[in-house]
């Protein structure tokens, strides 16, 4: 899995490419912990994300929690399949998700 | 029929008829004119001569001076009688004056009353008119000979005149006589005569030719027609299948009769020839049918199914295409007592019914021996012995026997003089290197050594006979081992699709050329229905490969994998098991993935406290996801094993 991190001032966009599963989720966790506290807006670009499992979802929750205090977290370019998983778990009710 | 004999004859007759009429008509015309003209000439000539003789007794001057005298009138009436009697138009007596080109009329008479009165007035005695003498007149005046002159006058029409000289007592020419005959009159007569004659001739000729045409029709045309109609009937009867033939008899006893007689003879010959051919054809068809039956029996023995699914883990597929003659290739696939699958491919030397019969014997024998005798080498050795004993034609058989064991990851094989098979691992094809043993049926004491080869999930073994590698195209090239390997190099084959692909390649290679040998092939693919996994997250990849190889829609595959991912992750993280078995089953539209592990009891269906979103980062989502994705979940704890069945609905066909 590949993560491309674009930081523009205090806005960070993370492009996640490939499969976000049990094996690769820790990688995302690491990237998240590396983010500086100045960041007020975090965007996950899931355009090239092909698969997400519960391990990946856990990381998303972490990211949400980290950012919700500063009110700037959203996920964009979500594919139909990934969106289905978000629906199953009720994530779409809580997180700002765009298709 | 484009031309008709009868029409030709009729046209011919008509043409002759017309030509005859034209010829006759013109000849008749000319002849008539000539004769009539000559006759007329004689008439006028003699008339003028007679008049000249009569007039010679008279004195011309006297006559002129005394036109009312008795003598004058007497002469005039004589002349008139002659004129009327001979059919002349006019008679003139006149004195020519050559010097002054004048003539002095003495007397003129006309046959017609009106004309007579006219000329009596216009040209009474003594009248002088201008007239240059014609040559004929001059000649008569000078020589005394009578002459004839034809001329055309606008006023009077065509005339023929005869001149004669009148002499006085001293034999000196004193006057001329001119007798005029109207040719117009003649012509009318001639034409009417000709018309009458021609009519008679036409009617006569027509009658004659009609009779002739009738004769031809009756005596020639009708018999010919009868002959060809009979021939026509004969042909159509033959086509309709009627057998009886009535010989033709036109009863003319001439050349046409001969035609009919020869035709009758020919028919007899043709009929007997056709019968002979029919019999021959039937015999050949029968022979062909028997060969067809032989081939069907051979195929029946070989078993027509292309896909012989022998067990959960192995898929066997075969193809057989015979050359024109029944051949000696065979393949076989059966289960041994211990549940292992055995596949055999073989090639009996030679072709035809003999090779075919021998093939059946060998195939059955090998199967029996392999089932009865547990040691493969011994089994083949025994088979070979029996083959050698029952081999009067000294035929030999090459064979390759492979036995698959689903427990181990290997297969055992014996190569009895057969082609090296192809083995495909991970899409890469190569030949199985094995030094072959002796073919069967050659030496009764041959030994057959067993060899072993690795064979894991996804591998394919491809067996074939030399009909494959030695197939030739139009340029006399061989298909060859090299090309075969080329086709085999591919990761995506199933046993069936591999056989199909090679069959297609062969077909386009041969491309309508002749197939000399049987083309036989058999492929075995290992496709484990269940996975044996260690309890480590890294094994997830195997599950992924396994799921994605299944024959299901891609979207569903991802969903299934997600569920499996969650289940397996949980097993690895919490169960403490060391082995996990994953298998797949499909019934109608329900797909099941079954997890079997020897870890501690973990009931998926147990109720758990519902977790909040905020606590999700601690885990527990997995089970929720699985429950939501699956149509149904079945859990059992049997023999210290957790057995979890995830059921999905395949909506592909809805």
PDB file of C-alpha atoms in Angstrom, chain B residues 514-616:
ATOM      1  CA  UNK B 514      -5.421 -34.007 -43.870  1.00  0.00           C
ATOM      2  CA  UNK B 515      -5.366 -35.419 -40.369  1.00  0.00           C
ATOM      3  CA  UNK B 516      -3.208 -38.533 -40.612  1.00  0.00           C
ATOM      4  CA  UNK B 517      -3.265 -39.726 -37.052  1.00  0.00           C
ATOM      5  CA  UNK B 518      -5.656 -39.743 -34.094  1.00  0.00           C
ATOM      6  CA  UNK B 519      -5.378 -36.623 -31.957  1.00  0.00           C
ATOM      7  CA  UNK B 520      -5.779 -37.596 -28.317  1.00  0.00           C
ATOM      8  CA  UNK B 521      -5.122 -35.584 -25.182  1.00  0.00           C
ATOM      9  CA  UNK B 522      -5.843 -35.605 -21.484  1.00  0.00           C
ATOM     10  CA  UNK B 523      -5.209 -32.865 -18.928  1.00  0.00           C
ATOM     11  CA  UNK B 524      -5.264 -33.071 -15.136  1.00  0.00           C
ATOM     12  CA  UNK B 525      -5.401 -29.932 -13.012  1.00  0.00           C
ATOM     13  CA  UNK B 526      -5.063 -29.763  -9.294  1.00  0.00           C
ATOM     14  CA  UNK B 527      -7.597 -27.371  -7.947  1.00  0.00           C
ATOM     15  CA  UNK B 528      -7.849 -27.776  -4.210  1.00  0.00           C
ATOM     16  CA  UNK B 529     -11.317 -27.235  -3.006  1.00  0.00           C
ATOM     17  CA  UNK B 530     -10.004 -26.662   0.470  1.00  0.00           C
ATOM     18  CA  UNK B 531      -6.988 -24.782   1.747  1.00  0.00           C
ATOM     19  CA  UNK B 532      -4.763 -25.874   4.544  1.00  0.00           C
ATOM     20  CA  UNK B 533      -3.343 -22.820   6.293  1.00  0.00           C
ATOM     21  CA  UNK B 534      -1.045 -22.006   9.162  1.00  0.00           C
ATOM     22  CA  UNK B 535      -2.459 -19.713  11.746  1.00  0.00           C
ATOM     23  CA  UNK B 536      -0.590 -16.606  10.601  1.00  0.00           C
ATOM     24  CA  UNK B 537      -1.776 -13.373   9.098  1.00  0.00           C
ATOM     25  CA  UNK B 538       0.621 -13.856   6.177  1.00  0.00           C
ATOM     26  CA  UNK B 539      -1.553 -16.767   5.030  1.00  0.00           C
ATOM     27  CA  UNK B 540      -4.252 -14.214   4.125  1.00  0.00           C
ATOM     28  CA  UNK B 541      -2.634 -13.977   0.705  1.00  0.00           C
ATOM     29  CA  UNK B 542      -3.459 -17.628   0.035  1.00  0.00           C
ATOM     30  CA  UNK B 543      -7.039 -17.039   1.025  1.00  0.00           C
ATOM     31  CA  UNK B 544      -7.126 -14.071  -1.321  1.00  0.00           C
ATOM     32  CA  UNK B 545      -5.797 -16.158  -4.239  1.00  0.00           C
ATOM     33  CA  UNK B 546      -8.201 -18.935  -3.428  1.00  0.00           C
ATOM     34  CA  UNK B 547     -11.263 -16.685  -3.294  1.00  0.00           C
ATOM     35  CA  UNK B 548     -10.296 -14.788  -6.396  1.00  0.00           C
ATOM     36  CA  UNK B 549      -9.941 -17.996  -8.414  1.00  0.00           C
ATOM     37  CA  UNK B 550     -13.550 -18.904  -7.742  1.00  0.00           C
ATOM     38  CA  UNK B 551     -16.087 -18.683 -10.483  1.00  0.00           C
ATOM     39  CA  UNK B 552     -18.007 -15.719  -9.069  1.00  0.00           C
ATOM     40  CA  UNK B 553     -18.637 -12.095  -9.912  1.00  0.00           C
ATOM     41  CA  UNK B 554     -15.784  -9.747  -8.913  1.00  0.00           C
ATOM     42  CA  UNK B 555     -17.870  -7.564  -6.593  1.00  0.00           C
ATOM     43  CA  UNK B 556     -19.029 -10.572  -4.651  1.00  0.00           C
ATOM     44  CA  UNK B 557     -15.481 -11.908  -4.502  1.00  0.00           C
ATOM     45  CA  UNK B 558     -14.328  -8.740  -2.743  1.00  0.00           C
ATOM     46  CA  UNK B 559     -17.183  -8.930  -0.269  1.00  0.00           C
ATOM     47  CA  UNK B 560     -16.482 -12.582   0.447  1.00  0.00           C
ATOM     48  CA  UNK B 561     -12.818 -11.843   0.896  1.00  0.00           C
ATOM     49  CA  UNK B 562     -13.591  -9.033   3.310  1.00  0.00           C
ATOM     50  CA  UNK B 563     -15.644 -11.391   5.449  1.00  0.00           C
ATOM     51  CA  UNK B 564     -12.922 -14.027   5.267  1.00  0.00           C
ATOM     52  CA  UNK B 565     -10.311 -11.429   6.085  1.00  0.00           C
ATOM     53  CA  UNK B 566     -12.179 -10.487   9.272  1.00  0.00           C
ATOM     54  CA  UNK B 567     -12.858 -14.089  10.285  1.00  0.00           C
ATOM     55  CA  UNK B 568      -9.327 -15.264   9.650  1.00  0.00           C
ATOM     56  CA  UNK B 569      -7.812 -12.221  11.349  1.00  0.00           C
ATOM     57  CA  UNK B 570      -9.895 -12.959  14.426  1.00  0.00           C
ATOM     58  CA  UNK B 571      -8.892 -16.627  14.372  1.00  0.00           C
ATOM     59  CA  UNK B 572      -5.230 -15.697  14.109  1.00  0.00           C
ATOM     60  CA  UNK B 573      -5.434 -13.003  16.814  1.00  0.00           C
ATOM     61  CA  UNK B 574      -7.670 -14.694  19.359  1.00  0.00           C
ATOM     62  CA  UNK B 575      -8.186 -18.425  18.818  1.00  0.00           C
ATOM     63  CA  UNK B 576      -4.749 -19.823  19.471  1.00  0.00           C
ATOM     64  CA  UNK B 577      -5.227 -22.424  16.719  1.00  0.00           C
ATOM     65  CA  UNK B 578      -2.292 -23.759  14.727  1.00  0.00           C
ATOM     66  CA  UNK B 579      -4.079 -25.017  11.604  1.00  0.00           C
ATOM     67  CA  UNK B 580      -6.985 -23.533   9.737  1.00  0.00           C
ATOM     68  CA  UNK B 581      -8.850 -25.220   6.888  1.00  0.00           C
ATOM     69  CA  UNK B 582     -10.798 -23.164   4.401  1.00  0.00           C
ATOM     70  CA  UNK B 583     -13.113 -24.730   1.863  1.00  0.00           C
ATOM     71  CA  UNK B 584     -15.776 -23.629  -0.579  1.00  0.00           C
ATOM     72  CA  UNK B 585     -19.111 -25.000  -1.609  1.00  0.00           C
ATOM     73  CA  UNK B 586     -21.818 -23.854  -3.975  1.00  0.00           C
ATOM     74  CA  UNK B 587     -25.442 -24.919  -3.998  1.00  0.00           C
ATOM     75  CA  UNK B 588     -27.749 -23.137  -6.440  1.00  0.00           C
ATOM     76  CA  UNK B 589     -27.178 -19.435  -5.747  1.00  0.00           C
ATOM     77  CA  UNK B 590     -25.766 -19.935  -2.261  1.00  0.00           C
ATOM     78  CA  UNK B 591     -22.006 -19.842  -1.846  1.00  0.00           C
ATOM     79  CA  UNK B 592     -20.471 -21.162   1.383  1.00  0.00           C
ATOM     80  CA  UNK B 593     -17.008 -20.562   2.751  1.00  0.00           C
ATOM     81  CA  UNK B 594     -16.230 -22.884   5.627  1.00  0.00           C
ATOM     82  CA  UNK B 595     -13.574 -22.183   8.276  1.00  0.00           C
ATOM     83  CA  UNK B 596     -12.334 -25.013  10.405  1.00  0.00           C
ATOM     84  CA  UNK B 597      -9.836 -24.354  13.193  1.00  0.00           C
ATOM     85  CA  UNK B 598      -8.593 -26.242  16.219  1.00  0.00           C
ATOM     86  CA  UNK B 599      -8.463 -23.186  18.486  1.00  0.00           C
ATOM     87  CA  UNK B 600     -10.531 -22.364  21.558  1.00  0.00           C
ATOM     88  CA  UNK B 601     -14.266 -22.201  21.259  1.00  0.00           C
ATOM     89  CA  UNK B 602     -15.431 -18.938  19.778  1.00  0.00           C
ATOM     90  CA  UNK B 603     -19.078 -18.576  18.917  1.00  0.00           C
ATOM     91  CA  UNK B 604     -19.656 -15.946  16.286  1.00  0.00           C
ATOM     92  CA  UNK B 605     -23.345 -16.003  16.771  1.00  0.00           C
ATOM     93  CA  UNK B 606     -23.113 -15.162  20.437  1.00  0.00           C
ATOM     94  CA  UNK B 607     -24.616 -11.881  21.368  1.00  0.00           C
ATOM     95  CA  UNK B 608     -22.123  -9.227  22.156  1.00  0.00           C
ATOM     96  CA  UNK B 609     -22.525  -5.823  23.673  1.00  0.00           C
ATOM     97  CA  UNK B 610     -23.069  -3.392  20.879  1.00  0.00           C
ATOM     98  CA  UNK B 611     -20.106  -1.159  20.456  1.00  0.00           C
ATOM     99  CA  UNK B 612     -20.256   2.510  19.846  1.00  0.00           C
ATOM    100  CA  UNK B 613     -18.639   4.236  17.017  1.00  0.00           C
ATOM    101  CA  UNK B 614     -16.262   5.966  19.321  1.00  0.00           C
ATOM    102  CA  UNK B 615     -14.972   2.698  20.590  1.00  0.00           C
ATOM    103  CA  UNK B 616     -14.421   1.204  17.210  1.00  0.00           C
TER     104      UNK B 616
END
